[in-house]
Short mmCIF file of C-alpha atoms in Angstrom, two decimals:
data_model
loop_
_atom_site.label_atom_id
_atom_site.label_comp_id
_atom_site.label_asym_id
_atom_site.label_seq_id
_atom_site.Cartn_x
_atom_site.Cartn_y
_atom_site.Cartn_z
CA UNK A 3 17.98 -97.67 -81.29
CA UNK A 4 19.19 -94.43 -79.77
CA UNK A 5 19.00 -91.19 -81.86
CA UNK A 6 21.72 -88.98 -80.95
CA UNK A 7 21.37 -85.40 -82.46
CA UNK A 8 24.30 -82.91 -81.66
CA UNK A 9 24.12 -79.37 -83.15
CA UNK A 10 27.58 -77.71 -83.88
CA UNK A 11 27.57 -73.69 -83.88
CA UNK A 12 29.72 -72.46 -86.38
CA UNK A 13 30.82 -68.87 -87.28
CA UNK A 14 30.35 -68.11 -90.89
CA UNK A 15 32.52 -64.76 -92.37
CA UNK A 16 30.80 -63.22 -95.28
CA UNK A 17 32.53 -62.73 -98.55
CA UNK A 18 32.06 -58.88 -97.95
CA UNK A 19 33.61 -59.12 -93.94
CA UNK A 20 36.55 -61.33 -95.54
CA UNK A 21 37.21 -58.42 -97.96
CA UNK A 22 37.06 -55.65 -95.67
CA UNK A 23 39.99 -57.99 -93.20
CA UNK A 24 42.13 -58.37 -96.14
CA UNK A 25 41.80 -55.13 -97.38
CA UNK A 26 42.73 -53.87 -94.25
CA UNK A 27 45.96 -55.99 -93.18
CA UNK A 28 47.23 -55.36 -96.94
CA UNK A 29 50.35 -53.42 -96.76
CA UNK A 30 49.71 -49.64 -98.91
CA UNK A 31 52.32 -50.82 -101.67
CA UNK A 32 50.17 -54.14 -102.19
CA UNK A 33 47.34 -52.51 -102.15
CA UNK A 34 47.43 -51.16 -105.97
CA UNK A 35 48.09 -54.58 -107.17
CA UNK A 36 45.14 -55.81 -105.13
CA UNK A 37 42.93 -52.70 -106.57
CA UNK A 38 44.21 -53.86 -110.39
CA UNK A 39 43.13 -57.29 -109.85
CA UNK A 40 39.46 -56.09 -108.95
CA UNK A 41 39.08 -53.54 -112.00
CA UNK A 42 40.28 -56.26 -114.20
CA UNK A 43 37.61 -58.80 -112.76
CA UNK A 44 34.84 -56.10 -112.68
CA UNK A 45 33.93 -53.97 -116.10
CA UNK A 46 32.38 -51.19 -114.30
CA UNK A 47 35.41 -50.27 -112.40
CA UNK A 48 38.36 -47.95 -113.51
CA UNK A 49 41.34 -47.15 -111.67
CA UNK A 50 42.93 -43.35 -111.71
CA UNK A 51 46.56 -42.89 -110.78
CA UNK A 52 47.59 -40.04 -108.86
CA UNK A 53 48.88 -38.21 -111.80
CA UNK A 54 45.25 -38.28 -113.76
CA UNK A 55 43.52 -36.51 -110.43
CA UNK A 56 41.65 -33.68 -111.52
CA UNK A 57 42.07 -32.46 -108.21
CA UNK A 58 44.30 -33.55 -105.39
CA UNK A 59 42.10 -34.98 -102.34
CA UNK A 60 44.21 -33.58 -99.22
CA UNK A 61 45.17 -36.13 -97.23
CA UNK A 62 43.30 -37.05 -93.43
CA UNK A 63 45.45 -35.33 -90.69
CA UNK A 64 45.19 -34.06 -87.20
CA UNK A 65 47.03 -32.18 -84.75
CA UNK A 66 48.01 -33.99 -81.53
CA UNK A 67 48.66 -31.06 -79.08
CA UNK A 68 51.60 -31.13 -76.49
CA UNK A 69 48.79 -31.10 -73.53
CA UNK A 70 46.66 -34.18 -73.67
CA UNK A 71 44.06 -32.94 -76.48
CA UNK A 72 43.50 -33.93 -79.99
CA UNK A 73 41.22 -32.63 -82.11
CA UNK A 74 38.85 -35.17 -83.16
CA UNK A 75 37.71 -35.62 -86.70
CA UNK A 76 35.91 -38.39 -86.65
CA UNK A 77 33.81 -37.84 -88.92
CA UNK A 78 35.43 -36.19 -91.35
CA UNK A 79 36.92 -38.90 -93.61
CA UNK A 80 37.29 -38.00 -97.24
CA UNK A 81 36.29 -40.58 -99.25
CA UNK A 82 38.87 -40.98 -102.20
CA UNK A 83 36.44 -42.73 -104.67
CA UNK A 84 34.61 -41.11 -107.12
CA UNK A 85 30.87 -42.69 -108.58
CA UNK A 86 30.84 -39.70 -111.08
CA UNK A 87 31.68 -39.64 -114.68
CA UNK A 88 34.35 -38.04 -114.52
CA UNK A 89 36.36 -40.40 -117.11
CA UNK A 90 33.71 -40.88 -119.81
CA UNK A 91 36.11 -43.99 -121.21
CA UNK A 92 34.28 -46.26 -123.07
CA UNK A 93 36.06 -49.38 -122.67
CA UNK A 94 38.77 -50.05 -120.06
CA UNK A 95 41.49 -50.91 -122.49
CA UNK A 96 41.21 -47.20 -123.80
CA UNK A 97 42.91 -46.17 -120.56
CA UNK A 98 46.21 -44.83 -121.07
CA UNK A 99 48.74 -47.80 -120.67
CA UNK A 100 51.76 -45.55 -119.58
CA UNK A 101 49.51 -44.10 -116.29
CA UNK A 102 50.46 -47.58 -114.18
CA UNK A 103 53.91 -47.44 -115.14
CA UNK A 104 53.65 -43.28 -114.52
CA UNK A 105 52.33 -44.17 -111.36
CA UNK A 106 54.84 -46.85 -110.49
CA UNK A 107 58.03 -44.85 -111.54
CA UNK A 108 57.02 -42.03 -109.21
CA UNK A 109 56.12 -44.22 -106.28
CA UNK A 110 58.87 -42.39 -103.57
CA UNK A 111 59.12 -45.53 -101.68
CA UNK A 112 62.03 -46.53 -99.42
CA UNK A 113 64.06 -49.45 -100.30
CA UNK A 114 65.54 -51.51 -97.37
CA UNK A 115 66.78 -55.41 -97.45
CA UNK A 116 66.12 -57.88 -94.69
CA UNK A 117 69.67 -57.14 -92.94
CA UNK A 118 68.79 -53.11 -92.52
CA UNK A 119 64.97 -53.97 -91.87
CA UNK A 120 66.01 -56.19 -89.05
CA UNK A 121 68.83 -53.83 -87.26
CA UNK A 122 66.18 -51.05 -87.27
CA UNK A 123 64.10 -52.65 -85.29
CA UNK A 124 66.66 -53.98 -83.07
CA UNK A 125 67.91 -50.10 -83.26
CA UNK A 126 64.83 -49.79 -80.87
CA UNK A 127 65.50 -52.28 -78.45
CA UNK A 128 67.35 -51.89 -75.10
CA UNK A 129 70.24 -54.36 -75.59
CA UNK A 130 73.90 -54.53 -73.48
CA UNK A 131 76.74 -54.84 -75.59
CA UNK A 132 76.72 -58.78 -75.63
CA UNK A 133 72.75 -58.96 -76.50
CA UNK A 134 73.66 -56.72 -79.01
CA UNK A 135 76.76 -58.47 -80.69
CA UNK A 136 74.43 -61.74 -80.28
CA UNK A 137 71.61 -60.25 -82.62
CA UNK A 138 74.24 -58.94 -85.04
CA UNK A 139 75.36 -62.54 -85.43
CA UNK A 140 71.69 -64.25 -85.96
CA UNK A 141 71.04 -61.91 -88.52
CA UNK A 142 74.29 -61.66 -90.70
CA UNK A 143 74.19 -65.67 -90.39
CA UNK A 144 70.55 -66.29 -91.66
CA UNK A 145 70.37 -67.47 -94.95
CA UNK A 146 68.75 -66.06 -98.10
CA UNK A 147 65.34 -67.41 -97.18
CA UNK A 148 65.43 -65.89 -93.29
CA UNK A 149 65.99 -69.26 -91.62
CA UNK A 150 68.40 -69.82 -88.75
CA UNK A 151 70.10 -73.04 -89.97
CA UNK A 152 73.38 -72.58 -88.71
CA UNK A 153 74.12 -74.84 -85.91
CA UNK A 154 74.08 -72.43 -82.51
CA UNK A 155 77.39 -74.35 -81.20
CA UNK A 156 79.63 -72.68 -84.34
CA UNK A 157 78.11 -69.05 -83.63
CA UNK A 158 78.91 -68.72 -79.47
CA UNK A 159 81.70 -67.03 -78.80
CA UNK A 160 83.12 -68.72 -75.93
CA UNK A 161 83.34 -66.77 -72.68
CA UNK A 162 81.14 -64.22 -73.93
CA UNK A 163 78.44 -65.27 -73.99
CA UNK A 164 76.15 -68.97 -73.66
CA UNK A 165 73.79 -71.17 -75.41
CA UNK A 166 70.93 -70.01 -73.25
CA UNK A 167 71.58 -66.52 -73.77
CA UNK A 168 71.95 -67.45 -77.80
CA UNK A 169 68.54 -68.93 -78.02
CA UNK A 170 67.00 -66.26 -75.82
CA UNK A 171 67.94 -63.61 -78.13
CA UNK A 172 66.92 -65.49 -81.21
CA UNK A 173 63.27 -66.12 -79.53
CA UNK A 174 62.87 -62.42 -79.50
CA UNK A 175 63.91 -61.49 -83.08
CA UNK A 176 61.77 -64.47 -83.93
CA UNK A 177 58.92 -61.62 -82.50
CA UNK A 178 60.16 -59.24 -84.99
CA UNK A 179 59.17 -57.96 -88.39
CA UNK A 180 58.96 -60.27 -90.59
CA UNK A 181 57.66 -62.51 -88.30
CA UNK A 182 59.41 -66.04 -87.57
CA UNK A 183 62.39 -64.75 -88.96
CA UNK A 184 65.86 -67.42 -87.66
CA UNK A 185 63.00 -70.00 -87.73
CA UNK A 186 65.43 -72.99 -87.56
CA UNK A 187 62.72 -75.11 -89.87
CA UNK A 188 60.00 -75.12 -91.68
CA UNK A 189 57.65 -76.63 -89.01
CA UNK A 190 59.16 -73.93 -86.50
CA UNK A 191 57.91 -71.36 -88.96
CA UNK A 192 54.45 -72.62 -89.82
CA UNK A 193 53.88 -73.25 -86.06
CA UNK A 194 54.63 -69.45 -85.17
CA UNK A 195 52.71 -68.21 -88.10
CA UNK A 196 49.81 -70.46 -87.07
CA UNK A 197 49.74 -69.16 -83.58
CA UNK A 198 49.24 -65.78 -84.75
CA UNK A 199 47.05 -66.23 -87.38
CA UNK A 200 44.62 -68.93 -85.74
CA UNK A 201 45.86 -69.53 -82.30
CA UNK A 202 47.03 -72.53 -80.27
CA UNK A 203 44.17 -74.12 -80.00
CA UNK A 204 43.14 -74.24 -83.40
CA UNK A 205 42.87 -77.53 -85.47
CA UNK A 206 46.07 -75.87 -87.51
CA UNK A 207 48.18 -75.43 -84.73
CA UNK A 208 47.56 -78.87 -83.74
CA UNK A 209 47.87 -80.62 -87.12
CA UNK A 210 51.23 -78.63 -87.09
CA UNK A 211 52.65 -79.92 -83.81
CA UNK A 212 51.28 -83.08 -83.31
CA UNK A 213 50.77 -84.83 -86.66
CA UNK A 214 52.92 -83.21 -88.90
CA UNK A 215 54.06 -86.81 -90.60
CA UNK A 216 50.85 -87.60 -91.46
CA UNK A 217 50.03 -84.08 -92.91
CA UNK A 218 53.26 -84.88 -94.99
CA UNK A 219 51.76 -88.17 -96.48
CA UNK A 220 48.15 -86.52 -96.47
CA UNK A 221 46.47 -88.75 -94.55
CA UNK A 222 43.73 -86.64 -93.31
CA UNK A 223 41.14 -89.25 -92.35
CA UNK A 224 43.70 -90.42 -89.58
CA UNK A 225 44.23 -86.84 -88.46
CA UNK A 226 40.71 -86.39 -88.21
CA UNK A 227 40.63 -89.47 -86.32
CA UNK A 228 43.25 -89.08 -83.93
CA UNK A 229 42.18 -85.80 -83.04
CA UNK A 230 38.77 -87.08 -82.24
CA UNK A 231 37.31 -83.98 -85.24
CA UNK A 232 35.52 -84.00 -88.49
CA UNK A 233 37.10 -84.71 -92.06
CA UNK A 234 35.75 -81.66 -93.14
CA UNK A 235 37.47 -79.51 -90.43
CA UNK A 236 41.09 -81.13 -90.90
CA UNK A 237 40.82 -80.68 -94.95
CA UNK A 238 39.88 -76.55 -93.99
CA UNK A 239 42.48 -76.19 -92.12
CA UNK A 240 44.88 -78.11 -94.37
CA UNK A 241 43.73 -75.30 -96.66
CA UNK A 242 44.56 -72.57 -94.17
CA UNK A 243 47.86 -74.26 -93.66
CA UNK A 244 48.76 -73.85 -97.73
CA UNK A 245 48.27 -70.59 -97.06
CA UNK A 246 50.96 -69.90 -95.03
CA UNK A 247 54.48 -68.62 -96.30
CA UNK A 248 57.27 -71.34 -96.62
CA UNK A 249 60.21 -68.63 -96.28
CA UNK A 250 60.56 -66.04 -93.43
CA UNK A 251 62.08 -63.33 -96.10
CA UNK A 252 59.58 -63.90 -98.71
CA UNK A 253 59.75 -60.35 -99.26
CA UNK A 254 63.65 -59.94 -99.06
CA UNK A 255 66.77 -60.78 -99.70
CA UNK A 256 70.26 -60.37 -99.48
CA UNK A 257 70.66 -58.47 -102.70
CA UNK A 258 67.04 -57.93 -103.49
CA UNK A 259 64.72 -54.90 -101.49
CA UNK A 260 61.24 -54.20 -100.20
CA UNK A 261 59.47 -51.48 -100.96
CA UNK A 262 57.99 -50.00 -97.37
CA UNK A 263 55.24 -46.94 -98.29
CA UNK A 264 54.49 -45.41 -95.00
CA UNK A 265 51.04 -45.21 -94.22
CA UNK A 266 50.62 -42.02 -92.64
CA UNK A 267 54.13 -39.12 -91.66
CA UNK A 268 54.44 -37.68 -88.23
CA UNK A 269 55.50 -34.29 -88.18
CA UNK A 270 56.88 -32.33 -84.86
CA UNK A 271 57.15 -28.59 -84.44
CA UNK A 272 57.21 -27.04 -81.50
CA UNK A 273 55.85 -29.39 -79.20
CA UNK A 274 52.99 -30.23 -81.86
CA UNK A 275 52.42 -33.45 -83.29
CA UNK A 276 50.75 -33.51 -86.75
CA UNK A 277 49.53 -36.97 -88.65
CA UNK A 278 49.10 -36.94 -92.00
CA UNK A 279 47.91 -40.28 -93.39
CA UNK A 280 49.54 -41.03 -96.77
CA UNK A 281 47.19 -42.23 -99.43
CA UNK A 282 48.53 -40.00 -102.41
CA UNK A 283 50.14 -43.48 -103.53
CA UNK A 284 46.20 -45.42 -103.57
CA UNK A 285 44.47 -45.25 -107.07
CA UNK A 286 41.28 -44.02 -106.76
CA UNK A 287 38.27 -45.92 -108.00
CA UNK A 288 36.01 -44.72 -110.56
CA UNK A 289 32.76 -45.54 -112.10
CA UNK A 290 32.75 -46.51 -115.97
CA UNK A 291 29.97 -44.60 -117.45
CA UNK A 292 30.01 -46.37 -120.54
CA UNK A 293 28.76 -49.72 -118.37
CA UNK A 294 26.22 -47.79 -115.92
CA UNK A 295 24.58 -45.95 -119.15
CA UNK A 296 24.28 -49.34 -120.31
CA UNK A 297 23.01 -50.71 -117.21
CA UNK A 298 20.33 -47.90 -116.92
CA UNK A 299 18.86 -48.13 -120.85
CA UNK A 300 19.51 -52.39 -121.10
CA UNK A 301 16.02 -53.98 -120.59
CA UNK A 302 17.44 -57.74 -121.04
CA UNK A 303 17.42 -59.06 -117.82
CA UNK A 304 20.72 -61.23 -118.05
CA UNK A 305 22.36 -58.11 -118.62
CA UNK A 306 21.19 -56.11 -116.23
CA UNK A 307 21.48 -58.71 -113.67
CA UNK A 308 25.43 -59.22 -114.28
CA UNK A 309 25.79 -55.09 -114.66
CA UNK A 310 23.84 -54.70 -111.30
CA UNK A 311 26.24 -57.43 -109.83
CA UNK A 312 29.27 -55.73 -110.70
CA UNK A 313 27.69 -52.47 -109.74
CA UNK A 314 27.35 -54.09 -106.35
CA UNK A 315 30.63 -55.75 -105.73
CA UNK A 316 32.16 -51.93 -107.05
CA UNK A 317 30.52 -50.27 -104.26
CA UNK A 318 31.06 -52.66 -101.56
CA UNK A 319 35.02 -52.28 -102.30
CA UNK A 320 34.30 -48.46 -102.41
CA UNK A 321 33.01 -48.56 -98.67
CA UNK A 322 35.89 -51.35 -97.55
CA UNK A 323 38.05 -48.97 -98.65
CA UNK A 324 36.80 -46.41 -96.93
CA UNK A 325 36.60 -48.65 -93.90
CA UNK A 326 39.95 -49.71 -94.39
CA UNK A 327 41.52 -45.52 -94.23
CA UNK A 328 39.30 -44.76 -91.34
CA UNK A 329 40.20 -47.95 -88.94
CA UNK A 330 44.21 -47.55 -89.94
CA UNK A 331 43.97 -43.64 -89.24
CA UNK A 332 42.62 -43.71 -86.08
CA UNK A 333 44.73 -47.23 -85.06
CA UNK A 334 47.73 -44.47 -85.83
CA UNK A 335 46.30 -41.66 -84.46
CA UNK A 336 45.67 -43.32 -81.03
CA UNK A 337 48.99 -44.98 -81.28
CA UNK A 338 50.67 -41.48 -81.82
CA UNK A 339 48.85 -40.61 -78.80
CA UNK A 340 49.74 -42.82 -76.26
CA UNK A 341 53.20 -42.42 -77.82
CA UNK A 342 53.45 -38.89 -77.56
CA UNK A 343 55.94 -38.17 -75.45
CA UNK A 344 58.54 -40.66 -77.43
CA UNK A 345 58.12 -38.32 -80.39
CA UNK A 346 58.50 -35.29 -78.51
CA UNK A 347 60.89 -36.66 -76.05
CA UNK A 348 63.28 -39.33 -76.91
CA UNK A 349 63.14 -43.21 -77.88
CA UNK A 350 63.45 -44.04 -73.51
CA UNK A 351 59.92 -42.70 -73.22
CA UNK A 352 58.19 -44.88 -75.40
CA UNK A 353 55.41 -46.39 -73.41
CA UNK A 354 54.66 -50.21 -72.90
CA UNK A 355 51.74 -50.38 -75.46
CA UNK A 356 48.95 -53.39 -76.30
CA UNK A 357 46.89 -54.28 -78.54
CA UNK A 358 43.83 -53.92 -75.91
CA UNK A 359 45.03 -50.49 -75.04
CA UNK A 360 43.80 -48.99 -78.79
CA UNK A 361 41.18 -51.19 -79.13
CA UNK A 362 39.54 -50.63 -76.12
CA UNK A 363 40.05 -46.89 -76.58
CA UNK A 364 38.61 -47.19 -80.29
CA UNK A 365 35.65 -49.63 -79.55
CA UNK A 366 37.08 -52.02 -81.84
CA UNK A 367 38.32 -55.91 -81.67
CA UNK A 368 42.05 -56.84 -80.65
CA UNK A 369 42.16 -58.91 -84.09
CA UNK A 370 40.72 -55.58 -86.11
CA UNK A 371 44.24 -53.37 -84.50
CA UNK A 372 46.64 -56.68 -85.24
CA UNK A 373 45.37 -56.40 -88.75
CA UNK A 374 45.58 -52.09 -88.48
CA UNK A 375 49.23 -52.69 -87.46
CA UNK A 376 50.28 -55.85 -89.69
CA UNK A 377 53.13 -54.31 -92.10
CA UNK A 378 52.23 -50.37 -92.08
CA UNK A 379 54.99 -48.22 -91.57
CA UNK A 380 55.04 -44.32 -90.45
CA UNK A 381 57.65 -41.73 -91.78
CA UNK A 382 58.84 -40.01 -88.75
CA UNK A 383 61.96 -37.27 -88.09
CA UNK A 384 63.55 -40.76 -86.65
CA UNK A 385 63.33 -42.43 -90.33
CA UNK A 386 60.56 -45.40 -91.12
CA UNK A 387 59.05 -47.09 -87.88
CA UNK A 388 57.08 -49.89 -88.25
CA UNK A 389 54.06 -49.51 -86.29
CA UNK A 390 54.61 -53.20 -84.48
CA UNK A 391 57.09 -51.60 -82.76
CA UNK A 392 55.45 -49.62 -80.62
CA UNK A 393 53.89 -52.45 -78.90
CA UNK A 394 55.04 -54.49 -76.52
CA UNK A 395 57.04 -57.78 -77.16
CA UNK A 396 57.57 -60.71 -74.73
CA UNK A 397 61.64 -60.77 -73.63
CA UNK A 398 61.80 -63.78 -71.17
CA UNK A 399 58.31 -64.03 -69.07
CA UNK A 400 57.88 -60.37 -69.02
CA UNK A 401 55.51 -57.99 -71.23
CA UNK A 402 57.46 -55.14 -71.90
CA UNK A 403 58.49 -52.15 -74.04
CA UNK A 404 61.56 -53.64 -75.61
CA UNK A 405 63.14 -50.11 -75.23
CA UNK A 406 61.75 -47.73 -72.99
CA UNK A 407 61.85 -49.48 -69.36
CA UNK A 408 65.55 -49.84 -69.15
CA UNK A 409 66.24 -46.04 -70.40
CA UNK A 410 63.92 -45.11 -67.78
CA UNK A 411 65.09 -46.80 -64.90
CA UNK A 412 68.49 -46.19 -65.95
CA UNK A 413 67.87 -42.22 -66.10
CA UNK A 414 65.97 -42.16 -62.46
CA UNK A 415 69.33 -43.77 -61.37
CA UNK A 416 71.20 -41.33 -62.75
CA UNK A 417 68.62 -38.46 -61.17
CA UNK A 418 68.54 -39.54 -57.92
CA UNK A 419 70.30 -38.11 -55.00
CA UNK A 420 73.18 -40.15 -54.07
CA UNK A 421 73.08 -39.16 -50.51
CA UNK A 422 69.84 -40.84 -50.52
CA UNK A 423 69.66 -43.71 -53.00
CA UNK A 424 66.72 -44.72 -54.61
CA UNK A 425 65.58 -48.43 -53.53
CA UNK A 426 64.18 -50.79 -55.84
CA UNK A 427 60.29 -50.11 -54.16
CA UNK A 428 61.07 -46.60 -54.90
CA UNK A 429 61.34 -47.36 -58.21
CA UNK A 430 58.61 -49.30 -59.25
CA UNK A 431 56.35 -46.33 -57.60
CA UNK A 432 57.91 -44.18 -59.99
CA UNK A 433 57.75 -46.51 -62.72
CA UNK A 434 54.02 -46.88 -61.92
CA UNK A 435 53.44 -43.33 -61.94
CA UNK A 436 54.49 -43.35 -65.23
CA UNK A 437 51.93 -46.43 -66.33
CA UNK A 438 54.74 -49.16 -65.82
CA UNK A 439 53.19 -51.72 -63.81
CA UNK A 440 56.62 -53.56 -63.07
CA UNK A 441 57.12 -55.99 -59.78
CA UNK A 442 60.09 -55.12 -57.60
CA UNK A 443 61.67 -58.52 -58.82
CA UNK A 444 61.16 -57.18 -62.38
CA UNK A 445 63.23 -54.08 -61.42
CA UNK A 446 65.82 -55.62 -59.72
CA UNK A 447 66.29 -58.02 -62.65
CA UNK A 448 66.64 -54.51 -65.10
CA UNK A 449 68.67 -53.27 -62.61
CA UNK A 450 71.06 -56.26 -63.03
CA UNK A 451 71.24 -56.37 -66.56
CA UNK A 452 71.81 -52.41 -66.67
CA UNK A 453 75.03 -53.16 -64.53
CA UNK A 454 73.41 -51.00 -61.63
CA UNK A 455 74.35 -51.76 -57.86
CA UNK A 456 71.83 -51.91 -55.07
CA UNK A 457 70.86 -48.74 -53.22
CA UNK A 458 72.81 -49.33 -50.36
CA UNK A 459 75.90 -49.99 -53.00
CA UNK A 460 75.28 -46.47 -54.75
CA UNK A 461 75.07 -44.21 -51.91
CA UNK A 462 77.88 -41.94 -51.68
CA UNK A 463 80.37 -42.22 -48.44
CA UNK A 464 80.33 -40.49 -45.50
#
């Protein structure tokens, strides 16, 4: 007999790393609700709305000059919970019951429905007038759940434009915020929430294209089977699967809004960019004395034990929150940065932008700006951005900005001297002096689609 020991490395997530993700790809006006759902699980915690603040915390900011320097503050994070005794309230039912709804009535949110929320963002992109009359028609034909279930035949308008194109527009508002919105199906969705979430080659993504039947009729003993992995694995990831939304507008609707709190407001004066991160909105969390003089006089050990527990789990949420204002601040400050010259300059500057750019520049994981990013918002003098699109989104097999390129190529077209045309090698020097790393093909492709001629076609006659 043949003993045949394998040993399987697995990553384990502590309950205390799980919280600190969450907390941090939470959108701000989720947030309270989140907070409420912890003080109503934990005795020792109380929440204070912001009209109950003794004192008003200022909010983080910092100054991004017009010349490439910011004044750092790293360290200088004000922590917005309190572990005094300032609210000597006995029990948590003596709180006030009109603060929350205070709090809620004053929230100065901005209300917006899927149709608006998607033609912002397409607002932003660099579209001819057929691209742009093809997104119009994908989003006024989705139906109340987001999907795309129209069939593509009945929307082309014939001789303006083709199936191919159709599809290739759809692909990128798929990209968009929320994300898999026009899904076609179900399955579509789940598969392009799964590859964002967990990845292609993830036992989800796999159950999801391969052996979706048999998910249907839960047989997960032959999944596990057929893909050759344990029953344990396939039931996890059947979990993670559950997870997942089943509409692409959840959060919207035709008639129905989302409320959008940005997360931080970008102000511009003279060639000065100031962030100001927005947390006037979060409840701060307090410390019920009533429970801690109890837990420093009790001398029975059960009760102490569950008081010291709660104690605990209250000050690990302090710190996540903490963690949570600090990594989105400086995700937004950085992303202001790189941006600067779109805020000072115009929507064709905005620079082609990853995910590895900040988090390389921060010291931090790809995953840890995705979830920095995920459904935060910014209050600029151009309206509500969401902060996904400042980064790049795929358009065909290119990475690019989905607005700046075009403007830019377009407007060294129009600069150039006509005696002397600029040739498409030309360009992508120029381009790459500006941090574009285009191929010439690339440009001559943008050049097409902008309608521009060849060099030797634009230079003026003898």
């Amino acid at each position: 007999m043949r003993l045949e020991i394998s040993q399987t490395q697995k990553q384990i997530i502590s309950p205390v790393i799980m919280q600190t993700l969450e907390l941090l790809t939470i959108p701000t006006v989720e947030l309270t609700e989140k907070l409420e759902q912890e003080a109503e699980a934990n005795p020792v915690l109380e929440l204070e709305y912001p009209q109950d603040k003794k004192e008003t915390v200022p909010s983080q900011s910092e100054d991004i000059l017009e010349a490439d320097e910011v004044e750092h503050t790293k360290d200088n994070f004000t922590d917005s919970s309190d572990t005094g005794y300032d609210t000597p309230s006995q029990k948590k039912s003596e709180f006030r019951d009109y603060d929350k709804q205070d709090f809620i009535e004053n929230l100065s949110v901005e209300e917006i429905n899927i149709y608006d929320h998607l033609m912002e963002q397409i607002h932003f992109m660099t579209l001819d007038a057929v691209e742009q009359e093809i997104a119009e028609i994908i989003v006024t034909s989705l139906d109340d759940t987001g999907f795309l279930t129209i069939d593509p035949e009945k929307l082309i308008v014939p001789g303006k434009f083709t199936l191919e194109q159709f599809e290739k527009m759809r692909q990128t508002i798929i990209k968009l915020d929320p994300l898999g919105i026009a899904s076609r199906d179900l399955t579509e969705f789940l598969t392009i929430q799964i590859e964002e979430r967990h990845g292609k080659r993830s036992i989800e993504y796999r159950i999801i294209t391969r052996h979706i039947d048999l998910l249907e009729k839960k047989l997960y003993s032959k999944i596990a089977r057929k893909m050759n992995v344990q029953f344990e694995d396939v039931v996890r990831a059947v979990e993670n699967i559950k997870k997942l939304n089943i509409s692409p507008a959840v959060n919207f609707s035709r008639e129905a809004v989302k409320y959008i709190v940005p997360d931080a407001k970008v102000e511009v004066q003279e060639n000065k960019i100031q962030v100001i991160l927005n947390d006037e909105y979060i409840p701060n969390i307090k410390f019920n004395k009533y429970y801690l003089d109890i837990y420093t006089q009790a001398k029975d050990r059960e009760t102490r034990g569950f008081l010291k527990e709660n104690i605990d789990r209250a000050k690990i949420l302090v710190e996540n929150l903490k963690s949570r204002k600090e990594i989105i601040f400086k995700v937004i400050l950085k992303i202001v940065e790189k941006q600067k010259d779109f805020f000072l300059k115009g929507v064709q500057y905005q620079m082609p932008l990853k995910l590895k750019d900040i988090a390389d520049e921060l010291s931090i994981h790809e995953s840890t700006v995705s979830r920095a990013i995920k459904e935060k918002y910014i209050q600029t003098d151009r309206g509500i951005i969401c902060l996904k699109q400042f980064f790049s989104t795929q358009v065909g097999n290119d990475d690019v900005s989905s607005k700046s390129i075009k403007e830019i190529l377009k407007k060294i077209v129009e600069a150039e001297d006509k005696n002397s045309p600029l040739s498409d090698d030309k360009i992508v020097r120029l381009l790459k002096n500006r941090g574009m790393n285009l191929s010439r093909r690339t440009v001559a492709k943008y050049r097409a689609e902008l309608n521009i001629q060849p060099a030797f076609m634009r230079r003026n006659p003898l």
